[in-house]
C-alpha positions as CSV (number, residue, x, y, z in Angstrom):
1,G,-21.0,24.6,7.0
2,R,-19.1,22.7,9.6
3,A,-15.8,21.1,8.7
4,Q,-15.4,17.5,10.0
5,S,-12.4,15.2,9.9
6,F,-12.6,11.5,9.8
7,T,-10.3,8.5,9.2
8,I,-11.4,6.2,6.3
9,F,-9.1,3.4,7.3
10,D,-6.2,2.7,9.7
11,T,-3.7,-0.1,10.4
12,S,-6.4,-2.4,11.7
13,S,-8.8,-1.9,8.8
14,P,-9.6,-4.9,6.5
15,T,-7.8,-5.2,3.2
16,K,-7.4,-7.7,0.4
17,Y,-4.0,-8.5,-0.8
18,L,-2.1,-10.6,-3.3
19,S,1.5,-11.4,-3.9
20,P,1.4,-11.6,-7.7
21,L,2.9,-14.6,-9.5
22,D,2.1,-13.3,-13.0
23,A,0.5,-10.4,-14.9
24,S,-3.0,-11.8,-15.1
25,V,-4.6,-9.0,-13.0
26,D,-2.2,-6.2,-13.7
27,A,-4.7,-4.2,-15.9
28,T,-7.7,-4.5,-13.6
29,W,-6.8,-4.9,-9.9
30,T,-6.8,-1.2,-9.1
31,D,-10.4,-0.7,-10.4
32,P,-13.1,-0.3,-7.8
33,D,-15.4,-2.9,-9.4
34,F,-12.6,-5.6,-9.6
35,D,-13.6,-8.8,-7.8
36,A,-10.5,-9.4,-5.5
37,E,-11.8,-12.6,-4.0
38,A,-12.6,-14.2,-7.3
39,N,-9.0,-13.3,-8.5
40,G,-7.1,-15.0,-5.6
41,F,-6.7,-12.0,-3.2
42,S,-6.6,-12.9,0.5
43,A,-8.2,-11.1,3.4
44,G,-6.0,-9.3,6.0
45,T,-5.5,-6.1,7.8
46,A,-4.0,-2.9,6.5
47,A,-0.8,-3.4,8.4
48,L,1.1,-6.1,6.5
49,G,4.6,-7.2,6.0
50,F,7.4,-9.6,7.0
51,E,10.6,-9.4,9.0
52,S,13.4,-12.0,8.6
53,R,15.8,-10.3,11.0
54,P,13.9,-9.8,14.2
55,N,17.0,-9.4,16.2
56,D,18.2,-6.3,14.3
57,R,18.2,-3.0,16.2
58,T,15.6,-1.7,13.8
59,N,13.0,-4.2,12.6
60,F,9.3,-4.3,11.7
61,V,8.2,-6.9,14.3
62,G,5.0,-5.7,15.9
63,L,4.2,-3.2,13.2
64,F,2.1,-5.6,11.0
65,D,-0.8,-7.9,11.7
66,T,-0.9,-9.7,8.4
67,E,2.3,-11.6,7.9
68,L,3.5,-12.1,4.4
69,P,5.9,-14.9,3.4
70,D,9.6,-14.1,3.8
71,Q,11.2,-12.6,0.7
72,T,7.9,-11.5,-0.8
73,H,8.9,-9.4,-3.8
74,A,5.7,-7.4,-4.2
75,V,2.1,-7.2,-2.9
76,Y,-1.1,-5.7,-4.4
77,T,-3.3,-4.3,-1.6
78,R,-6.9,-3.0,-1.9
79,F,-8.6,-0.9,0.7
80,E,-12.3,-0.6,-0.2
81,F,-14.5,2.0,1.4
82,E,-17.9,3.6,0.9
83,L,-18.7,7.3,0.6
84,N,-22.2,8.7,0.6
85,K,-21.3,12.1,-0.8
86,A,-17.8,12.1,-2.4
87,S,-18.4,15.7,-3.6
88,V,-18.2,17.1,0.0
89,I,-14.6,15.8,0.6
90,T,-12.4,18.9,0.6
91,D,-9.0,17.5,1.8
92,L,-7.6,14.0,1.5
93,T,-4.4,12.8,3.2
94,L,-2.6,9.5,2.9
95,E,-0.2,8.6,5.8
96,L,1.8,5.4,5.4
97,Y,4.8,3.5,6.6
98,C,6.4,1.8,3.6
99,D,9.5,-0.2,2.9
100,N,10.8,-0.1,0.0
101,A,8.6,1.4,-2.6
102,Y,4.9,1.9,-3.5
103,V,2.5,3.1,-6.2
104,A,-0.9,4.2,-5.0
105,Y,-4.1,4.4,-7.0
106,L,-7.5,5.9,-6.1
107,N,-10.2,4.2,-8.1
108,G,-7.7,3.2,-10.8
109,V,-6.0,6.6,-11.1
110,K,-2.4,6.8,-10.0
111,V,-2.2,9.3,-7.2
112,A,1.3,8.8,-5.6
113,E,4.5,6.8,-5.9
114,D,7.9,6.6,-4.3
115,N,11.0,4.7,-5.4
116,A,9.1,2.8,-8.1
117,P,10.6,2.0,-11.4
118,A,9.6,3.8,-14.6
119,V,8.1,0.7,-16.0
120,L,5.9,-1.1,-13.5
121,G,4.8,-4.8,-13.6
122,W,4.0,-7.7,-11.4
123,F,7.7,-8.6,-10.9
124,S,9.1,-5.1,-10.7
125,Q,11.4,-4.2,-7.8
126,A,12.0,-0.9,-6.0
127,A,14.3,1.4,-7.9
128,D,16.8,1.2,-4.9
129,R,16.8,0.3,-1.3
130,G,14.8,3.4,-0.4
131,R,14.7,4.8,3.1
132,R,16.5,3.2,6.0
133,D,14.3,1.0,8.2
134,R,14.8,3.3,11.1
135,D,13.4,6.2,9.0
136,V,10.5,4.1,7.8
137,V,9.5,3.3,11.4
138,E,10.1,6.8,12.9
139,D,8.8,9.0,10.1
140,P,5.7,8.0,8.1
141,I,5.1,9.3,4.7
142,E,2.3,11.9,4.6
143,L,0.9,12.9,1.3
144,S,-1.9,15.3,0.3
145,L,-4.1,13.6,-2.2
146,S,-6.5,16.5,-2.3
147,E,-5.8,17.3,-6.0
148,H,-7.2,13.8,-6.7
149,R,-10.5,14.2,-5.0
150,G,-12.2,14.1,-8.4
151,A,-11.4,10.4,-8.6
152,L,-13.7,9.7,-5.6
153,R,-17.2,8.6,-6.3
154,D,-20.4,8.0,-4.4
155,G,-20.7,4.4,-3.3
156,K,-17.8,2.0,-3.5
157,N,-14.2,3.3,-3.7
158,V,-10.8,1.7,-3.5
159,L,-7.3,2.8,-2.6
160,A,-5.0,0.3,-4.2
161,I,-1.3,0.2,-3.3
162,H,1.4,-1.8,-5.1
163,V,4.2,-2.3,-2.6
164,L,7.6,-3.3,-4.1
165,N,10.6,-4.8,-2.4
166,H,14.2,-4.4,-3.5
167,F,15.9,-7.7,-4.3
168,Q,19.1,-6.7,-2.4
169,D,17.0,-5.7,0.6
170,N,14.5,-8.5,0.6
171,D,14.7,-9.4,4.3
172,D,11.7,-7.3,5.2
173,L,8.7,-5.5,3.8
174,L,6.2,-3.1,5.4
175,L,3.0,-1.3,4.5
């Protein structure tokens, strides 16, 4: 056979997102069959965030297309994609820029997390401030999700990412 590499989505890809105000979707929003639009999610692009200090040496201005309200505490994001033959996927890599914390799910299965609290809910915050903004901008997180290929299915799939801010560092957010 012939190996082929392709990008499923990038920073300009469509996403659906919600800054949660309660726990009403907490049990279901990561599921591929969840109806995001019917549950208040907005349409945007994969690069989302906010920056309230644009004059700082390191800031996220220009790195996101979908602007969130200042001091957004958390955001649920859904990247939906179709696969014809999920079984032929041999390697799966996730590369992201994220400030301050995230938990990633592939079709409802938790596949990665960084700086997230042990107990996660709609109003959770990052465990600490996480990486410095300069490190977030200069060095994206690259994760192999290959061990989770079994979570993929033929047809509709979803990568869901819960992005968390840290309340003492709530002047910016980036995914």
